[in-house]
Coordinates of C-alpha atoms in Angstrom, one line a residue:
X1 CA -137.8 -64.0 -125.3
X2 CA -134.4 -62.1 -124.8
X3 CA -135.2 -59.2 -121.8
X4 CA -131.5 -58.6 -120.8
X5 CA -130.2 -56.1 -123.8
X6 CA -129.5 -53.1 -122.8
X7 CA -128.2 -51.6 -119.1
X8 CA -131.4 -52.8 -117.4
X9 CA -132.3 -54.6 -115.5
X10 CA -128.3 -55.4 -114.2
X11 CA -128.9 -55.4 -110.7
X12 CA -126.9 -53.6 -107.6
X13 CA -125.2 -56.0 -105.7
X14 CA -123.2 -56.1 -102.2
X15 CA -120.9 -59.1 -102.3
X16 CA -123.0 -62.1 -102.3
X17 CA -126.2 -59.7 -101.6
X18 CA -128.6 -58.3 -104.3
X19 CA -129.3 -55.0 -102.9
X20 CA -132.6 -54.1 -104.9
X21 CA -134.1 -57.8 -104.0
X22 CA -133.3 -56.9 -100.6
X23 CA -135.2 -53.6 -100.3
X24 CA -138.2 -55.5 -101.8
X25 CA -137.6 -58.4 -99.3
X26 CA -137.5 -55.9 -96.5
X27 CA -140.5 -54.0 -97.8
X28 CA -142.5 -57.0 -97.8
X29 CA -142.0 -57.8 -93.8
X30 CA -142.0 -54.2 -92.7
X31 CA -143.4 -50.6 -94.2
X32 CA -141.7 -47.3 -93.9
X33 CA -138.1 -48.8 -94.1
X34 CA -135.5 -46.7 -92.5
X35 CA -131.6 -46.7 -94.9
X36 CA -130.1 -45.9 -91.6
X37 CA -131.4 -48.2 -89.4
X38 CA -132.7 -51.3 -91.8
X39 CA -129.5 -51.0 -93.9
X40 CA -126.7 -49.6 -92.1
X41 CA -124.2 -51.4 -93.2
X42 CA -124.6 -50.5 -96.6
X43 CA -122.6 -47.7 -98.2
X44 CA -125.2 -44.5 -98.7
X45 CA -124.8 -44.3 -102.5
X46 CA -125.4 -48.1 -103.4
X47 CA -128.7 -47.6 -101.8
X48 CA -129.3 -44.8 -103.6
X49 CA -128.3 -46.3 -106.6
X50 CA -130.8 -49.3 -105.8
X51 CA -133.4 -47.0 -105.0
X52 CA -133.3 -45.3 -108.4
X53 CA -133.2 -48.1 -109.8
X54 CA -136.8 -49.6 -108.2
X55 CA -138.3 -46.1 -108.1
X56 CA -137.9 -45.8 -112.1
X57 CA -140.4 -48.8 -112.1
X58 CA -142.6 -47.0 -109.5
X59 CA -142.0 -50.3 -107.3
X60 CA -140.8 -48.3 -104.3
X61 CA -141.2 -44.6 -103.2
X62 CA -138.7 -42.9 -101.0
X63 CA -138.0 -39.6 -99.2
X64 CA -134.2 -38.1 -98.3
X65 CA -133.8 -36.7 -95.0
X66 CA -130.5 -34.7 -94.1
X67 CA -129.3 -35.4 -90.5
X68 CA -126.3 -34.0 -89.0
X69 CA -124.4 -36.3 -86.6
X70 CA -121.9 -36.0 -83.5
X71 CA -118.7 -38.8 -83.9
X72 CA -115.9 -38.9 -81.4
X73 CA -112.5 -38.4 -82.8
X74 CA -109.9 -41.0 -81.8
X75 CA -108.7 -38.7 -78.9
X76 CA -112.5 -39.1 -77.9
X77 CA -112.7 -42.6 -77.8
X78 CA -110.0 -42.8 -75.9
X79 CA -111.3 -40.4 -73.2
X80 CA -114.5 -42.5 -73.1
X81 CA -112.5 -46.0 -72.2
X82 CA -109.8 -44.3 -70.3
X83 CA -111.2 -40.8 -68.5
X84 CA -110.3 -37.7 -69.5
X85 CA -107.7 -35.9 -68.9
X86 CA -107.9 -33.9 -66.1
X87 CA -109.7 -37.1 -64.6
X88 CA -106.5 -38.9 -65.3
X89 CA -104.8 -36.1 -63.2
X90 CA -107.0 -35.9 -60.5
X91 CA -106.8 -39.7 -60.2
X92 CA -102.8 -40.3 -59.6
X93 CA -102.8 -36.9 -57.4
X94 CA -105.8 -38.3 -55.1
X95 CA -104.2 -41.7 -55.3
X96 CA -100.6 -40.7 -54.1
X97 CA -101.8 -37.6 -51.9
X98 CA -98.9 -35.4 -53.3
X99 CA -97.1 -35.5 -56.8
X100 CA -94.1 -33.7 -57.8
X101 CA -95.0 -31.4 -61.5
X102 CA -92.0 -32.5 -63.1
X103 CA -93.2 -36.7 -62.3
X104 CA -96.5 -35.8 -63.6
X105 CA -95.6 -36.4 -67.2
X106 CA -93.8 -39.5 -66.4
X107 CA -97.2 -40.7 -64.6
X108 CA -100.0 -39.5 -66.7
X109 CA -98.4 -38.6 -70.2
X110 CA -97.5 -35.8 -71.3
X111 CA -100.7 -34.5 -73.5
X112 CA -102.6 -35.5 -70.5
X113 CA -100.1 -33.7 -68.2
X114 CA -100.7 -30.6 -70.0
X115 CA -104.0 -30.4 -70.9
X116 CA -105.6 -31.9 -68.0
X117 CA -103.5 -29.9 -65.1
X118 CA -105.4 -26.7 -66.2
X119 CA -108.7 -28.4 -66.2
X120 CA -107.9 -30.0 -63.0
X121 CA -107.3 -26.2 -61.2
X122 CA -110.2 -25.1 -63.2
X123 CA -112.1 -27.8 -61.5
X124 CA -110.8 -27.1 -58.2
X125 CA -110.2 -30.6 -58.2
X126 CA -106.4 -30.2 -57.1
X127 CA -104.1 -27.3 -56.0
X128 CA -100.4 -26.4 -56.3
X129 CA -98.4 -27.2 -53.2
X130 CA -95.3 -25.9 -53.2
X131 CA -93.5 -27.9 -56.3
X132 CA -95.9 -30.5 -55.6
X133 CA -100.2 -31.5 -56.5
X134 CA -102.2 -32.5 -53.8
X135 CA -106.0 -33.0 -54.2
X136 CA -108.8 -30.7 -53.0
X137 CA -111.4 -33.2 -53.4
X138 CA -112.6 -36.8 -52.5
X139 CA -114.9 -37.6 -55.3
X140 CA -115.7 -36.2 -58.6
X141 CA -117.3 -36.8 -61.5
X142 CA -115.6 -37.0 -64.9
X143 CA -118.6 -35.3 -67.2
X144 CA -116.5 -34.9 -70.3
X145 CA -116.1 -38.6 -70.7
X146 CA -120.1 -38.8 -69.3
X147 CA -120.9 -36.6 -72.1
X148 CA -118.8 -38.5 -74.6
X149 CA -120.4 -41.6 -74.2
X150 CA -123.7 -40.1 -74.1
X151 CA -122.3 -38.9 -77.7
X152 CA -121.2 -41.9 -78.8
X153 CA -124.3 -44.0 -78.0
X154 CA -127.1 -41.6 -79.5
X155 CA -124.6 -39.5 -82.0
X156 CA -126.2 -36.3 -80.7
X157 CA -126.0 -33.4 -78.8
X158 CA -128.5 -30.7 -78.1
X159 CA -125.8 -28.2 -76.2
X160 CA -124.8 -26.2 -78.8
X161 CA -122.2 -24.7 -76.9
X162 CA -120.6 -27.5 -75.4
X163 CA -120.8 -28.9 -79.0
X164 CA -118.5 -26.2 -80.2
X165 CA -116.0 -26.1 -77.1
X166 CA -115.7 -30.5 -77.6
X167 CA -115.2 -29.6 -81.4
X168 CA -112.4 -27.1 -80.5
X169 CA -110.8 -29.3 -78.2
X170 CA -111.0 -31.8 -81.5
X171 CA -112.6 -34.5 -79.1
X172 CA -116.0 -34.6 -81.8
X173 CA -116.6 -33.6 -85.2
X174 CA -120.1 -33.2 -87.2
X175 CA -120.8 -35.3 -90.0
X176 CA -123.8 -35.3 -92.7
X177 CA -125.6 -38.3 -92.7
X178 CA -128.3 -38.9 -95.7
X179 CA -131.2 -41.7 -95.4
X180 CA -133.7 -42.6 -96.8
X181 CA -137.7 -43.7 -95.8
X182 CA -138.5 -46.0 -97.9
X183 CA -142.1 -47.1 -98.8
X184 CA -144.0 -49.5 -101.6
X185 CA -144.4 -47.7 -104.9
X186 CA -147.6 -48.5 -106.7
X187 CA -146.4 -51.5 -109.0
X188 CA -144.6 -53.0 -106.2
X189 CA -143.9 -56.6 -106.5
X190 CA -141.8 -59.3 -104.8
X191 CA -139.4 -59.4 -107.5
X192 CA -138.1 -56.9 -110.3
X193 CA -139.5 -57.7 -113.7
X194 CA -137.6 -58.5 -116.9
X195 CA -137.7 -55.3 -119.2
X196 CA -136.9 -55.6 -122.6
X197 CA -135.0 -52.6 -123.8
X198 CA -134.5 -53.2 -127.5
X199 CA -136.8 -54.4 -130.0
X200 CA -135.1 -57.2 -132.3
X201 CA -135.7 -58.9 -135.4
X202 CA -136.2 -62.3 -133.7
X203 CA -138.9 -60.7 -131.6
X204 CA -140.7 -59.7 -134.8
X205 CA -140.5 -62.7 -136.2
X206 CA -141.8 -64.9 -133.7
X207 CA -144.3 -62.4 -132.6
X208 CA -142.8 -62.0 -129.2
X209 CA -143.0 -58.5 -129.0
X210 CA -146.9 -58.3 -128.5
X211 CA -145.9 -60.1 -124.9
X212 CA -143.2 -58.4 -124.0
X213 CA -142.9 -56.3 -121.2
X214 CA -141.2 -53.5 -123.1
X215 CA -139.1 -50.5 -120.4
X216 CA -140.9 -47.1 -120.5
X217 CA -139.2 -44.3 -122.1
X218 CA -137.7 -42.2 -119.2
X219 CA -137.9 -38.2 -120.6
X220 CA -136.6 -36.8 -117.7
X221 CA -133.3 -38.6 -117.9
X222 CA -130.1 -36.6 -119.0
X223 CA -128.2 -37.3 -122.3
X224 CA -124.6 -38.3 -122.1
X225 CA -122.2 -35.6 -121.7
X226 CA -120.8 -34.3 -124.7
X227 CA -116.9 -33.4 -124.6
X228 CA -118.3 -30.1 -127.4
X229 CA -115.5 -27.5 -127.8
X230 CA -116.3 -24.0 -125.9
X231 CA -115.2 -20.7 -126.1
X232 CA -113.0 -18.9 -123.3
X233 CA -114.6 -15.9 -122.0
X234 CA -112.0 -13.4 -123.3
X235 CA -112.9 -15.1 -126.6
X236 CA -116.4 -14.2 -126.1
X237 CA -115.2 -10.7 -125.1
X238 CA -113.4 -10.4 -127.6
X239 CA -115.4 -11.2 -130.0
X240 CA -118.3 -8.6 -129.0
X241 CA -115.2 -6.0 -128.9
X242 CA -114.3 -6.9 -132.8
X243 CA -118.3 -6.3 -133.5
X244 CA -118.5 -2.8 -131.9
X245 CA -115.2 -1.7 -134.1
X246 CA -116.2 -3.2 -137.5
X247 CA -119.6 -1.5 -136.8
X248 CA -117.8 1.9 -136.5
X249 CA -116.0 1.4 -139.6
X250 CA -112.4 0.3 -138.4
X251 CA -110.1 -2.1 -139.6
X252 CA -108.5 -4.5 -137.7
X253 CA -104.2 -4.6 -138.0
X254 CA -102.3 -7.8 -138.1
X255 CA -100.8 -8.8 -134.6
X256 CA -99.3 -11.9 -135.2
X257 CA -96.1 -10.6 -134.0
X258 CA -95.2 -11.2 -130.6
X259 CA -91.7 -10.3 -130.9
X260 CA -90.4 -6.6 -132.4
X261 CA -87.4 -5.0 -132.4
X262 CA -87.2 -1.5 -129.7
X263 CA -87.1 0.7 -133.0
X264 CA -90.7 0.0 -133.3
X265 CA -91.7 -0.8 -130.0
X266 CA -90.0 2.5 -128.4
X267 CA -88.2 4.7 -130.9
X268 CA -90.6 4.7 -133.0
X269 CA -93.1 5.9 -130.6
X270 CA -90.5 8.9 -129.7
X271 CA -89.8 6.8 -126.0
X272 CA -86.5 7.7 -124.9
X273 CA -83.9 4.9 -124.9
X274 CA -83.3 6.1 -121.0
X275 CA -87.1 6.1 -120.2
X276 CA -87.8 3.1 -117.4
X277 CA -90.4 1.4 -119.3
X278 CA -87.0 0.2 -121.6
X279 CA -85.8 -1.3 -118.4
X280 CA -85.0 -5.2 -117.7
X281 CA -87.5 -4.7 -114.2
X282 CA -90.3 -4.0 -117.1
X283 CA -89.9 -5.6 -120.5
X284 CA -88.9 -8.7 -121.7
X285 CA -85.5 -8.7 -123.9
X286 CA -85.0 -11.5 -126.3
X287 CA -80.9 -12.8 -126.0
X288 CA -80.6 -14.5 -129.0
X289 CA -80.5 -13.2 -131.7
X290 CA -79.3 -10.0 -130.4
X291 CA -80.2 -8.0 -132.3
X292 CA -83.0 -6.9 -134.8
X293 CA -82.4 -5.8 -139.1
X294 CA -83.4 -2.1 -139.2
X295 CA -86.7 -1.3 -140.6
X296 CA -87.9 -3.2 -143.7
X297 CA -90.4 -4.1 -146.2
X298 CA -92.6 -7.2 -144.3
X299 CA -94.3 -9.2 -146.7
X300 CA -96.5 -11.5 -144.8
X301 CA -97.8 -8.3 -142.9
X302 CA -98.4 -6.3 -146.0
X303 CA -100.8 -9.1 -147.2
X304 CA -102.8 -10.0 -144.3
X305 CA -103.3 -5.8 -144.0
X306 CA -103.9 -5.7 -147.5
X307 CA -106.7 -8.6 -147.2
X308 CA -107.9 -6.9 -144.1
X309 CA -108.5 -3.7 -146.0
X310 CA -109.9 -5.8 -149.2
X311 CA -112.6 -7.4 -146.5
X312 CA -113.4 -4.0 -145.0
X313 CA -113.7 -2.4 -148.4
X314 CA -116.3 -5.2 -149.2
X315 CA -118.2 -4.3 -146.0
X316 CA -118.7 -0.5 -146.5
X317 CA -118.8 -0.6 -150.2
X318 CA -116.1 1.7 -150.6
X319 CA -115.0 2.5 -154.1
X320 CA -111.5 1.8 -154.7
X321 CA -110.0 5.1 -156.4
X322 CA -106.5 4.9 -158.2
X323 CA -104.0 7.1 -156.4
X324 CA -100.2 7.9 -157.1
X325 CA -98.9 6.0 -153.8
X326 CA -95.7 7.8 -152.4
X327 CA -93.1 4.3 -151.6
X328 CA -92.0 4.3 -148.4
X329 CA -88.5 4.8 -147.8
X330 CA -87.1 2.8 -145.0
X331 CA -83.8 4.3 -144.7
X332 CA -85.0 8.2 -144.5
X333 CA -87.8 7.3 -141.7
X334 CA -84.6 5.8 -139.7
X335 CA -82.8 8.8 -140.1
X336 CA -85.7 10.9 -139.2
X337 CA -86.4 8.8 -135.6
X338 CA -82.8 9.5 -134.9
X339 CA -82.6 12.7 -135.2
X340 CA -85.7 13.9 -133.6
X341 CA -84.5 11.7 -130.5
X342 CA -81.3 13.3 -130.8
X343 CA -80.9 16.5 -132.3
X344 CA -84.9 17.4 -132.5
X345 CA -86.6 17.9 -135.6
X346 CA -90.1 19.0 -137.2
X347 CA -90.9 21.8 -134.7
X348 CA -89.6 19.7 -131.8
X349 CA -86.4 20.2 -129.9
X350 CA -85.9 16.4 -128.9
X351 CA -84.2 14.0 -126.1
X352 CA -80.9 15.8 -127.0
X353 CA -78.9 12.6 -126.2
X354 CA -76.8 10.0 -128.0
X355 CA -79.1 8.0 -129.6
X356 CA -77.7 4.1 -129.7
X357 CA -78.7 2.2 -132.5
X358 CA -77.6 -1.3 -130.9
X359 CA -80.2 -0.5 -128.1
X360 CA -82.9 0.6 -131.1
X361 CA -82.4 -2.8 -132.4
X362 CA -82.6 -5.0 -129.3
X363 CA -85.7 -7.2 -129.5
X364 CA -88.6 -7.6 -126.9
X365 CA -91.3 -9.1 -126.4
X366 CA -93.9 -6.4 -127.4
X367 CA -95.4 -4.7 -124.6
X368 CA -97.9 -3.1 -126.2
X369 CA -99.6 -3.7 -129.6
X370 CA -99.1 0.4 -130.8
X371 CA -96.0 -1.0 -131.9
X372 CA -98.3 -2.3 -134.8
X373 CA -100.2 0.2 -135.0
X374 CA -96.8 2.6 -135.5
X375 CA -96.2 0.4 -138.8
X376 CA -99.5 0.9 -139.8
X377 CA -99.5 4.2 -139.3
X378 CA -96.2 4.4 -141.4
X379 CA -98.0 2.6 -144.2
X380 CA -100.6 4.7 -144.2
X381 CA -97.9 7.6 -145.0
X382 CA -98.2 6.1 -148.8
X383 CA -101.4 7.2 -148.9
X384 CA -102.8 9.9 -146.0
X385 CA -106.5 9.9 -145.6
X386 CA -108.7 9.7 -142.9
X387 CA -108.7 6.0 -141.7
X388 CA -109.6 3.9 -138.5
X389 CA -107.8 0.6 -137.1
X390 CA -108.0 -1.3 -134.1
X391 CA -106.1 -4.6 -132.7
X392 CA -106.7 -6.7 -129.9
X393 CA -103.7 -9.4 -128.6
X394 CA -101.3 -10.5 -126.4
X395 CA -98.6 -7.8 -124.7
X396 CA -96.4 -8.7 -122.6
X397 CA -94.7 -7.1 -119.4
X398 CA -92.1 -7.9 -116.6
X399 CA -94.6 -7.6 -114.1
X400 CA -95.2 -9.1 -110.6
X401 CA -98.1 -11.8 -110.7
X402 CA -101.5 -11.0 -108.8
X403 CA -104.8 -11.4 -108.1
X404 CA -104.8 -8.2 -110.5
X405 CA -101.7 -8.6 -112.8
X406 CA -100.0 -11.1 -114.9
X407 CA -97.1 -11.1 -117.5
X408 CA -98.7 -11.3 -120.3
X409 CA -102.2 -9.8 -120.8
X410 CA -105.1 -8.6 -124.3
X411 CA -105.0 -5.1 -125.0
X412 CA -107.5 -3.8 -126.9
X413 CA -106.5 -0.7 -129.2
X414 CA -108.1 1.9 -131.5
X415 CA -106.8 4.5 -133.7
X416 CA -108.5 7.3 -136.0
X417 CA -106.3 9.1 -138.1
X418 CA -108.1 12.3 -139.7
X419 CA -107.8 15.7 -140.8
X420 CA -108.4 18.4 -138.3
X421 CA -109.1 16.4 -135.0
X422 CA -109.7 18.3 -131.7
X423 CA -109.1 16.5 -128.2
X424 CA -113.2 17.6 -127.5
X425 CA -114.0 15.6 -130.5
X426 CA -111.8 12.0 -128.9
X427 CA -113.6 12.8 -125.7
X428 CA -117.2 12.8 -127.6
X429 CA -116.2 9.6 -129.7
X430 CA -114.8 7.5 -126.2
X431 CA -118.6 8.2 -124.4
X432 CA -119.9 7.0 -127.8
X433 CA -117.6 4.3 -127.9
X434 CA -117.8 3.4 -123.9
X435 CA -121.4 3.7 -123.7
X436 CA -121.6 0.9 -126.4
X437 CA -120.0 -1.4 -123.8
X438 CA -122.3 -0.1 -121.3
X439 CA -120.3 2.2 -119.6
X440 CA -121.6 5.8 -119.5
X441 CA -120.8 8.8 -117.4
X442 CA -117.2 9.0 -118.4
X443 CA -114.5 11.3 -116.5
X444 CA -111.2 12.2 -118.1
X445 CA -108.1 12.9 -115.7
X446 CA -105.1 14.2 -117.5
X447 CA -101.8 12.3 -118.4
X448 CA -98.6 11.4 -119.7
X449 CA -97.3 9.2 -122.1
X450 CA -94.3 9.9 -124.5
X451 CA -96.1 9.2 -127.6
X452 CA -99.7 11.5 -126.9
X453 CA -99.9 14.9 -126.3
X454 CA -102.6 15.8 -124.4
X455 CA -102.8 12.5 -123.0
X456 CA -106.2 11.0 -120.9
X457 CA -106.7 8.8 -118.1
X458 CA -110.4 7.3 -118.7
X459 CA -112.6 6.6 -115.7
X460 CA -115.8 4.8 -115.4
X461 CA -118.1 4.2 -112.3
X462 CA -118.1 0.9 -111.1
X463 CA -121.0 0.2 -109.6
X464 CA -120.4 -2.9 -108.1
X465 CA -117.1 -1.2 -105.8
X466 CA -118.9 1.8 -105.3
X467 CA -116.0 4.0 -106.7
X468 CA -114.5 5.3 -109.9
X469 CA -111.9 3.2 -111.8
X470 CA -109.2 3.6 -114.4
X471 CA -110.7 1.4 -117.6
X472 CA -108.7 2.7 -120.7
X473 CA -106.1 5.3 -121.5
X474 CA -106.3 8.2 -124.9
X475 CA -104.7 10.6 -126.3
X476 CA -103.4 12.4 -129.8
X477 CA -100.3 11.1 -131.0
X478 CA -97.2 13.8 -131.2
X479 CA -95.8 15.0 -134.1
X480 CA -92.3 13.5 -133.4
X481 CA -94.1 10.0 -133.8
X482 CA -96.1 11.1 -137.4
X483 CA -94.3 13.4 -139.1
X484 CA -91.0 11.7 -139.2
X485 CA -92.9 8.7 -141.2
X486 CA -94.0 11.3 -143.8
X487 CA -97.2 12.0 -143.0
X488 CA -98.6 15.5 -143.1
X489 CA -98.8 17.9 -140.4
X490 CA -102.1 18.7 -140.6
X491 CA -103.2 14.6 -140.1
X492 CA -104.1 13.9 -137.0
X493 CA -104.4 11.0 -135.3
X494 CA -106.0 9.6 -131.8
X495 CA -105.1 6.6 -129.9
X496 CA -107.1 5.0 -127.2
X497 CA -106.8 1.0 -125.1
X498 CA -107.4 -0.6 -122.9
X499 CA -107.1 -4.2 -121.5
X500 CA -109.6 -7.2 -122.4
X501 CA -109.3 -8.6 -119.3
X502 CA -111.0 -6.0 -116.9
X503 CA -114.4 -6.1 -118.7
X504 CA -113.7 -9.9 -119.1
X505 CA -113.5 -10.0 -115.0
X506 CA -116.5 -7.6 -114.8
X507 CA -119.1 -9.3 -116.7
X508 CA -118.3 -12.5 -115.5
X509 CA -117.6 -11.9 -111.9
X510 CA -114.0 -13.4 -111.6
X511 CA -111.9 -11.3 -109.0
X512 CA -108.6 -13.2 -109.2
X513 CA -106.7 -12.6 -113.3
X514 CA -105.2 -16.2 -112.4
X515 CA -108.6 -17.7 -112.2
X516 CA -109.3 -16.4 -116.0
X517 CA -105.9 -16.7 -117.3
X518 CA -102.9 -19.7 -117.2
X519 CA -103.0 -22.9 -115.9
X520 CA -105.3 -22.5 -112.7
X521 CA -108.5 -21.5 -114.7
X522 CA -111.0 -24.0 -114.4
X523 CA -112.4 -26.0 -117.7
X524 CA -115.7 -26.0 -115.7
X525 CA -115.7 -22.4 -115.2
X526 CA -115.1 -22.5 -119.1
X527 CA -117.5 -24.7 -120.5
X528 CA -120.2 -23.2 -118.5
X529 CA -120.7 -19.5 -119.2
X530 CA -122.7 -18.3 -121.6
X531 CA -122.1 -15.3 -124.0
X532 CA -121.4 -11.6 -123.5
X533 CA -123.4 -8.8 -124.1
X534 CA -121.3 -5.9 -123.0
X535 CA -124.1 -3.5 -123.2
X536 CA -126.5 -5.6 -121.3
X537 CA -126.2 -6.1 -117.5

């Protein structure tokens, strides 16, 4: 009868030795063994393996005990054969009566020269005479290397402090040392039994199975590892983010497009081509091509919008009514970004400078995604009505890498376009929105940006630090950023963002970016953290 399928019984060996017949051997001439003592010359972890391996059978029962032990380091050995150092110097001093300093080295060794001359004075064992040593004592006794051999034979030492000062001169170092008592288990036996593991058609055949000595299911065990896909934590984040803003109504933009031309990255947003946020120290410029086409019709966004809308449609159950849609024109919205830059226009008296269209056209790497939500926005000019939209991707900015900042970075956006909005009614609808995250008591500190006007710092409390902390910025968008794209003066429209990777670091405790972001995060870290509830703790 076959009782060798399967991974058991294959037995630990040692070379020639079989390590689990050995512990039985041993058990049967001498009860509690000791791994450290019986089996020292076997590495730690084959004897655990081998004990495992018995105690799944309940032939042998065992107990771990931690130990810490004191080794000499090399420079420790050495003491114990040789002396120590300042024994070394007191020895050729009281030997020769009087030794220049500068032979010293030459007679001991240098290290020995230097370390042991202190010692020595320390001691009183010798003095300086002149530019010579001469001894101050007969007889003495060389305790370091006493203690070291002490240390070496029992691997101990009970002086706590001396233990430190030996470990600081690096003559010892503490080790953790795991063994084992081991002891019979209640079906101990001489030998380990054959187990059969699988139950085969021979074996029903023949009848062998009603004999067989058939190995007991072990429950406890863990399954293999499986190499399952797992979602990164800004993922998670993310995705409870998209959740709060399709449950307000919004509809998300497409933001597929990591590279856009300055027109609607900056002009656009009425940012002055001088303003530093243009400069090479902040953005990234694309070289080649050089340049960007001026504004035009962009199919593939129009139908991933267009199929975003459809899908939010669905979800609300709005009713689609016909309307006369007002085309956009490309050309006149170009016109009308120049001149309120330049010359001012609707209400607004402008930048008054030259306006360069070769520096409206350079391309970048967005560093923010309003840039999408400024052709949105446009679109929406077709057609003005009270909407909501929110994106959250990659931006990217020409910053300095830190535990706090990277180049490239998830902000998460929202904007309400409506008719007759008040800056009380965006303060009213971030506490909603922030205490949906689980962040309430909001302040609001005022702000600049060239696009919003008023414009809000948001603050939260931060429990954790003890102190308040910037966690998104808001404000109404001007009318040289909504009137040149045609819509009406009386639609108003908020903005507020913020970045996905502050709550990301929040909720899951990370207090370096790097560590969450790039190639230093860990898969580990990954695989094993669960999903976020940003309104739970």
């Amino acid at each position: 009868m076959p009782g060798t399928q399967g991974a058991v019984p294959v037995r630990l060996k040692d070379g020639n030795r079989d390590i689990t017949q050995l512990i039985l051997d041993s058990l049967d001439e001498k009860e509690p063994l000791q791994s450290s003592q019986d089996f020292a010359d076997i590495p730690q972890n084959e004897i655990k393996a081998a004990l495992d391996r018995l105690a799944s059978r309940s032939m042998v029962a065992y107990d771990t005990k931690d130990s810490e032990q004191v080794l000499l380091s090399g420079e420790g050995e050495m003491i114990c054969d040789e002396g120590s150092h300042e024994y070394k110097v007191w020895n050729i001093v009281h030997k020769r009566g009087k030794v220049p300093i500068k032979e010293l080295p030459k007679e001991v060794g240098a290290e020995a020269a230097k370390i042991g001359r202190g010692t020595a004075f320390k001691n009183k064992w010798i003095k300086k005479d002149g530019d010579a040593l001469v001894p101050l004592q007969e007889d003495v006794e060389d305790s370091t290397a006493q203690m070291l051999r002490q240390i070496r034979d029992t691997k101990s030492l009970a002086d706590a402090k001396m233990l430190k000062e030996l470990t600081k001169r690096q003559l010892v170092k503490t080790s953790k040392v795991i063994s084992y008592s081991i002891r019979k288990g209640s079906k101990y036996a001489k030998e380990m039994p054959v187990e059969v593991t699988d139950l085969t058609a021979d074996m029903l055949a023949s009848g062998d199975w009603k004999t067989a000595n058939f190995k007991p299911y072990n429950f406890k065990t863990l399954g293999a590892a499986q190499n399952a896909g797992a979602l990164h934590p800004l993922n998670k984040v993310r995705s409870e983010f998209r959740n709060i803003f399709f449950n307000q109504g919004f509809v998300e933009m497409p933001t597929s497009r990591y590279v856009d031309s300055g027109f609607w990255n900056f002009d656009a947003l009425f940012v002055p081509q001088q303003h530093p946020a243009r400069d090479l120290q902040d953005t990234f410029f694309i070289s080649d091509p050089p340049r960007a086409d001026r504004p035009r019709p962009d199919d593939a966004a129009e139908a991933a919008m267009e199929e975003m809308e459809k899908d939010a449609k669905m979800l609300f159950g709005t009713v689609e009514q016909q309307k006369e849609r007002k085309p956009r024109d490309y050309e006149q919205y170009w016109n009308n970004i120049k001149e309120v830059h330049q010359n001012g226009a609707f209400g607004s008296i402008g930048y008054r400078y030259p306006w360069s269209e070769d520096e409206c056209l350079r391309l970048v790497l967005r560093t923010h995604t309003t840039a999408v939500s400024t052709w949105v926005l446009h679109r929406l000019a077709e057609d003005p009505r009270p909407a909501r939209y929110f994106s959250i991707d990659r931006v990217f900015r020409n910053e300095t890498v830190d535990a706090t900042h990277l180049a490239e970075f998830h902000q998460v956006e929202g904007v309400i376009a409506d008719f007759g909005l008040t800056l009380g009614g965006l303060m009213r609808f971030l506490e909603d929105f922030f205490a949906k995250l689980g962040i309430t008591n909001l302040r609001f500190k005022p702000a600049y940006n060239p696009y919003t006007e008023p414009s809000m710092e948001i603050f939260g409390y931060h429990t954790g630090l003890g102190k308040w902390v910037e966690i998104g910025n808001s404000g109404m968008f001007r009318p040289e950023m909504l009137e040149p794209m045609g819509l009406p003066r009386d639609l108003r429209v908020y903005g507020f963002g913020l970045s996905l990777e502050r709550p990301t670091m929040i909720k899951y405790g990370v207090s370096n970016i790097r560590e969450l972001l790039g190639h230093k995060v860990d898969l580990n870290f990954i695989e094993s953290n669960a999903a976020v509830r940003l309104d739970k703790n």
